[in-house]
Amino acid sequence: MNDILVLFPPQWRPTQPYLSLPYLTAFLRENGFKVKQIDVNAITYNLLLSAEMIKKAIDHVLERKRKFENKSYHTKNERQYLQTLRLAALQTENLLSSVDEAKEILRRNLEKFSSYDVFLRAYRDLERALRVVSAPFYPTKITLNSLSMKYSWASINDIMKAVKDEKENPFIQLFQTNLLHDIMDGRPTLIGISVVDFTQIIPAFTLANLIKKEAEYIKIVIGGSLFSHLAADSPQIKKLFDLIDFIIKFDGEVALRDLALTLEQSKRVDDVPNIIYKENNGRIKESKIQFVRDIDVLPFPVFDGFPMDFYFSPATILPILSSRGCYWGKCAYCIHKFSYGNLYRQRKITKVVEELSHQMSRYNTRYFSFNDEMISPKRADRLSKEIIKENLDIAWHMNARPEEGFTKDKLQTMFQAGCRIICWGLESYCQRVLNFMERGTKLETIKPVFEASTQAGIWNSTFLFFGFPTETREEAQKTIDFVLQNNDIIQSVGAGEFRLYRDSNVYYNPTKYEVSKIVMKKDQPLALWYEYKVKRGMHPKERLMILSTFIQRLKQQYEDFEFWHYIDREHMLIYLENKWHHNSQRQMRQMRARRRKLQSRIMNEEYQTIKPQIRNQLIWETPNNKPAIFIYDPCNGASWLVNAIEFTIIALCNGQNSINDIALKISKKYYLDKEKCSKDIQKFVKRLIENDLIHKMK
């Protein structure tokens, strides 16, 4: 049979493999196909953070910076580009050696990884390198968790432009130089590209375009949950078929197998399920939808061929699914149920545990991520008991909602079986709002569940959002108060704003949810969410203000905020299992205590006589005849754009000048009132302390 190649493009978090390719590969191999899988995302990050790529980027940044600074006039876009170049230039010091050490820590060195301050520095060094590597492709920006471009991933017109833009699309040259040869080496006749997030769309189609240019005969199929929402009658969709041949919606295993067989036999593809394709007459057609009803028939996913050494985790962490879909499936805001065809399909618990045992042995790991949308209390209990019965020594995390079935006994059993983190979908702590969003959660249940989980030793990570239609500020405040008053049983928090997703219940029933208008842009057929207006509830600025205020309150309330805010869930799992988080939390508490001590001196002593001293590692750049002044702290990778007065204050914070001295000098230089200037400097110095820029005060 002909060779099949399956690819997972950037951008996705490079901490562990994703499940889509391993499932496809296992199923196709079981059906007699020769399949090769490539995690292009992991390889891409390895290339971006290579010495060769960083050296090239540094040379480009410094050369372009010199060129732009010699110009007498800059357009608005050039000024913004110059700012990006300057920020990147500030971050090049000792970059190569720092990145090499950071990769060693995050990939292999468990001992150093266990120290949170070392981990955080390594993480920030990689982010620093990615800023430098991204700068030549301004305004494109790549981080460990995101990709932003000028082009909209939701617009097919923008996609068609982006795949040809060598100036702003870094993936064109990177794929051409480093990956295209390996892709073409096996001479595949069918290539599948799996896309699970919108940040992958432009890189995926960039890859498809390059492959088509190299070998037009290769059939390319693209699939993933995003494309399950795509309608075949969308006016612009025909353009995508200049880059690809097929789109797969919903379950991909049977569709890709049947497509491969049909193409091999040179038959028409009409009977292949779950595909969108272009007929010879140019008409776009969609085939019948079919699901794998019994997912126990699927073989265990295989991770063979994946570059395990490239993932940024010092221990291998593998994903696993015990079900597809959601057992509740009623939440008005959610689109995951649609992505699974509104079906909930469970695997036998014995099969799940058999897979855990198999993967433990095959890939020498004991860390697992359950990627189920949610696992019910009953199922979690049965799973845990089977793990204990089979004597598997593993650590894992899962998603759930706080419901009555999560009793003290069940949660203790789960901990005994290796459950270390539960990511709870809290969403709101207002019963009216929960009822309106059809969440199926009762307020009187939530706190007892969190208490029992904490007592069992499980880390409670919660997620919530503000702005569901009709939610008022007062109702949002109930959620805020609940979280802040229960930080002893809620260990970490993720928060966001409500999005009106395509194919959600709110989307299909706007009147029911008091949505007065959904703004759909005709030029963005791939959009997954839309702007909207509500008849009742908070307006966008109000939602954003509440969210921003809440994040600031979290920083104040949680002494270990900086620990869990920056660390990925997979990394947290390793920390918790090895009990390293206690040391990390202690480090955070000591740091916060030091800040408070310094700030209390500002408030309680005769602060005018205090002599603040900036950490001597701080560096800055003051471009000639330019209003922009950049402050960069290589200790934590942070950078700031400050004004002339703030820059002067920082320069005077040398341990020799008191705040009174600084105020006097600033007031004279800038013709300001000395008393007001002194108070403003006091506030500014407190901000410097909060950002760890003040080393000490004499």
Short mmCIF file of N, CA, C and O in Angstrom, two decimals, residues 281-327:
data_model
loop_
_atom_site.label_atom_id
_atom_site.label_comp_id
_atom_site.label_asym_id
_atom_site.label_seq_id
_atom_site.Cartn_x
_atom_site.Cartn_y
_atom_site.Cartn_z
N ASN A 281 -16.03 19.53 -11.57
CA ASN A 281 -16.71 20.72 -12.12
C ASN A 281 -16.49 21.96 -11.26
O ASN A 281 -17.07 23.02 -11.53
N GLY A 282 -15.67 21.83 -10.20
CA GLY A 282 -15.36 22.97 -9.36
C GLY A 282 -16.30 23.18 -8.20
O GLY A 282 -16.07 24.04 -7.34
N ARG A 283 -17.36 22.38 -8.14
CA ARG A 283 -18.32 22.52 -7.05
C ARG A 283 -17.78 21.89 -5.78
O ARG A 283 -17.19 20.81 -5.81
N ILE A 284 -17.99 22.57 -4.65
CA ILE A 284 -17.55 22.05 -3.36
C ILE A 284 -18.64 21.17 -2.78
O ILE A 284 -19.81 21.56 -2.72
N LYS A 285 -18.26 19.98 -2.35
CA LYS A 285 -19.24 19.02 -1.87
C LYS A 285 -18.81 18.46 -0.52
O LYS A 285 -17.62 18.34 -0.23
N GLU A 286 -19.79 18.10 0.30
CA GLU A 286 -19.53 17.52 1.61
C GLU A 286 -20.18 16.15 1.69
O GLU A 286 -21.34 15.96 1.31
N SER A 287 -19.44 15.15 2.16
CA SER A 287 -19.96 13.78 2.23
C SER A 287 -20.72 13.56 3.54
O SER A 287 -20.79 14.43 4.40
N LYS A 288 -21.25 12.37 3.67
CA LYS A 288 -22.02 12.02 4.88
C LYS A 288 -21.09 12.00 6.10
O LYS A 288 -19.88 11.78 5.99
N ILE A 289 -21.69 12.24 7.26
CA ILE A 289 -20.94 12.24 8.52
C ILE A 289 -21.05 10.87 9.19
O ILE A 289 -22.13 10.28 9.26
N GLN A 290 -19.93 10.38 9.67
CA GLN A 290 -19.90 9.06 10.32
C GLN A 290 -18.97 9.13 11.53
O GLN A 290 -17.91 9.74 11.48
N PHE A 291 -19.37 8.49 12.63
CA PHE A 291 -18.56 8.49 13.84
C PHE A 291 -18.16 7.07 14.21
O PHE A 291 -18.86 6.10 13.88
N VAL A 292 -17.05 6.96 14.89
CA VAL A 292 -16.64 5.67 15.46
C VAL A 292 -17.43 5.51 16.75
O VAL A 292 -17.12 6.13 17.77
N ARG A 293 -18.48 4.72 16.70
CA ARG A 293 -19.38 4.59 17.86
C ARG A 293 -18.71 3.85 19.02
O ARG A 293 -18.87 4.24 20.17
N ASP A 294 -18.00 2.80 18.71
CA ASP A 294 -17.32 2.03 19.74
C ASP A 294 -15.84 2.37 19.69
O ASP A 294 -15.08 1.82 18.90
N ILE A 295 -15.40 3.30 20.54
CA ILE A 295 -14.01 3.74 20.46
C ILE A 295 -13.05 2.73 21.09
O ILE A 295 -11.83 2.90 21.00
N ASP A 296 -13.58 1.67 21.70
CA ASP A 296 -12.70 0.61 22.20
C ASP A 296 -12.07 -0.20 21.06
O ASP A 296 -11.09 -0.93 21.28
N VAL A 297 -12.64 -0.07 19.85
CA VAL A 297 -12.06 -0.81 18.72
C VAL A 297 -10.78 -0.14 18.23
O VAL A 297 -10.01 -0.74 17.48
N LEU A 298 -10.56 1.11 18.63
CA LEU A 298 -9.37 1.82 18.18
C LEU A 298 -8.14 1.31 18.94
O LEU A 298 -8.19 1.09 20.15
N PRO A 299 -7.04 1.11 18.23
CA PRO A 299 -5.81 0.66 18.92
C PRO A 299 -5.23 1.77 19.79
O PRO A 299 -5.57 2.94 19.63
N PHE A 300 -4.35 1.38 20.70
CA PHE A 300 -3.69 2.38 21.53
C PHE A 300 -2.87 3.32 20.64
O PHE A 300 -2.20 2.87 19.70
N PRO A 301 -2.90 4.61 20.94
CA PRO A 301 -2.08 5.54 20.17
C PRO A 301 -0.60 5.22 20.29
O PRO A 301 -0.14 4.77 21.34
N VAL A 302 0.14 5.45 19.20
CA VAL A 302 1.58 5.19 19.20
C VAL A 302 2.34 6.51 19.04
O VAL A 302 1.97 7.36 18.22
N PHE A 303 3.38 6.67 19.83
CA PHE A 303 4.19 7.89 19.80
C PHE A 303 5.56 7.63 19.19
O PHE A 303 6.45 8.48 19.29
N ASP A 304 5.71 6.47 18.54
CA ASP A 304 6.98 6.13 17.90
C ASP A 304 7.33 7.19 16.85
O ASP A 304 6.47 7.63 16.08
N GLY A 305 8.59 7.56 16.82
CA GLY A 305 9.03 8.53 15.83
C GLY A 305 8.94 9.96 16.29
O GLY A 305 9.46 10.87 15.63
N PHE A 306 8.27 10.21 17.41
CA PHE A 306 8.19 11.57 17.94
C PHE A 306 9.52 11.94 18.62
O PHE A 306 10.14 11.09 19.27
N PRO A 307 9.95 13.18 18.49
CA PRO A 307 11.22 13.60 19.08
C PRO A 307 11.06 13.89 20.58
O PRO A 307 10.99 15.05 21.00
N MET A 308 11.02 12.85 21.38
CA MET A 308 10.73 13.01 22.81
C MET A 308 11.72 13.95 23.50
O MET A 308 11.37 14.62 24.48
N ASP A 309 12.95 14.01 23.00
CA ASP A 309 13.95 14.89 23.60
C ASP A 309 13.71 16.36 23.28
O ASP A 309 14.37 17.23 23.86
N PHE A 310 12.81 16.65 22.37
CA PHE A 310 12.55 18.04 21.98
C PHE A 310 11.47 18.72 22.84
O PHE A 310 11.34 19.94 22.82
N TYR A 311 10.68 17.92 23.56
CA TYR A 311 9.61 18.53 24.35
C TYR A 311 10.20 19.17 25.60
O TYR A 311 11.12 18.63 26.23
N PHE A 312 9.65 20.33 25.96
CA PHE A 312 10.19 21.06 27.10
C PHE A 312 9.59 20.56 28.41
O PHE A 312 8.79 21.23 29.06
N SER A 313 10.01 19.37 28.75
CA SER A 313 9.63 18.75 30.01
C SER A 313 10.70 17.74 30.36
O SER A 313 11.07 16.93 29.51
N PRO A 314 11.24 17.78 31.58
CA PRO A 314 12.33 16.87 31.94
C PRO A 314 11.89 15.44 32.17
O PRO A 314 12.72 14.56 32.37
N ALA A 315 10.59 15.19 32.17
CA ALA A 315 10.05 13.84 32.25
C ALA A 315 8.97 13.72 31.17
O ALA A 315 8.23 14.66 30.91
N THR A 316 8.91 12.57 30.53
CA THR A 316 7.91 12.38 29.47
C THR A 316 6.50 12.38 30.06
O THR A 316 6.22 11.67 31.03
N ILE A 317 5.63 13.19 29.48
CA ILE A 317 4.23 13.26 29.89
C ILE A 317 3.39 12.92 28.66
O ILE A 317 3.50 13.58 27.63
N LEU A 318 2.55 11.90 28.78
CA LEU A 318 1.76 11.45 27.63
C LEU A 318 0.27 11.74 27.84
O LEU A 318 -0.26 11.56 28.94
N PRO A 319 -0.41 12.17 26.78
CA PRO A 319 -1.86 12.38 26.86
C PRO A 319 -2.61 11.07 26.69
O PRO A 319 -2.13 10.12 26.06
N ILE A 320 -3.82 11.02 27.26
CA ILE A 320 -4.67 9.83 27.14
C ILE A 320 -6.12 10.27 27.16
O ILE A 320 -6.48 11.27 27.78
N LEU A 321 -6.96 9.54 26.44
CA LEU A 321 -8.40 9.79 26.40
C LEU A 321 -9.15 8.56 26.91
O LEU A 321 -8.91 7.46 26.43
N SER A 322 -10.05 8.78 27.87
CA SER A 322 -10.89 7.66 28.30
C SER A 322 -12.28 7.77 27.67
O SER A 322 -13.09 6.85 27.79
N SER A 323 -12.55 8.90 27.01
CA SER A 323 -13.86 9.11 26.37
C SER A 323 -13.73 10.17 25.29
O SER A 323 -12.75 10.92 25.26
N ARG A 324 -14.71 10.23 24.43
CA ARG A 324 -14.81 11.31 23.46
C ARG A 324 -16.17 11.99 23.66
O ARG A 324 -17.20 11.32 23.77
N GLY A 325 -16.14 13.32 23.68
CA GLY A 325 -17.36 14.06 23.93
C GLY A 325 -17.50 14.41 25.39
O GLY A 325 -16.56 14.28 26.18
N CYS A 326 -18.69 14.84 25.77
CA CYS A 326 -18.93 15.28 27.15
C CYS A 326 -20.18 14.61 27.69
O CYS A 326 -21.24 14.61 27.05
N TYR A 327 -20.06 14.03 28.88
CA TYR A 327 -21.20 13.30 29.44
C TYR A 327 -22.34 14.24 29.83
O TYR A 327 -23.49 13.82 29.91
#
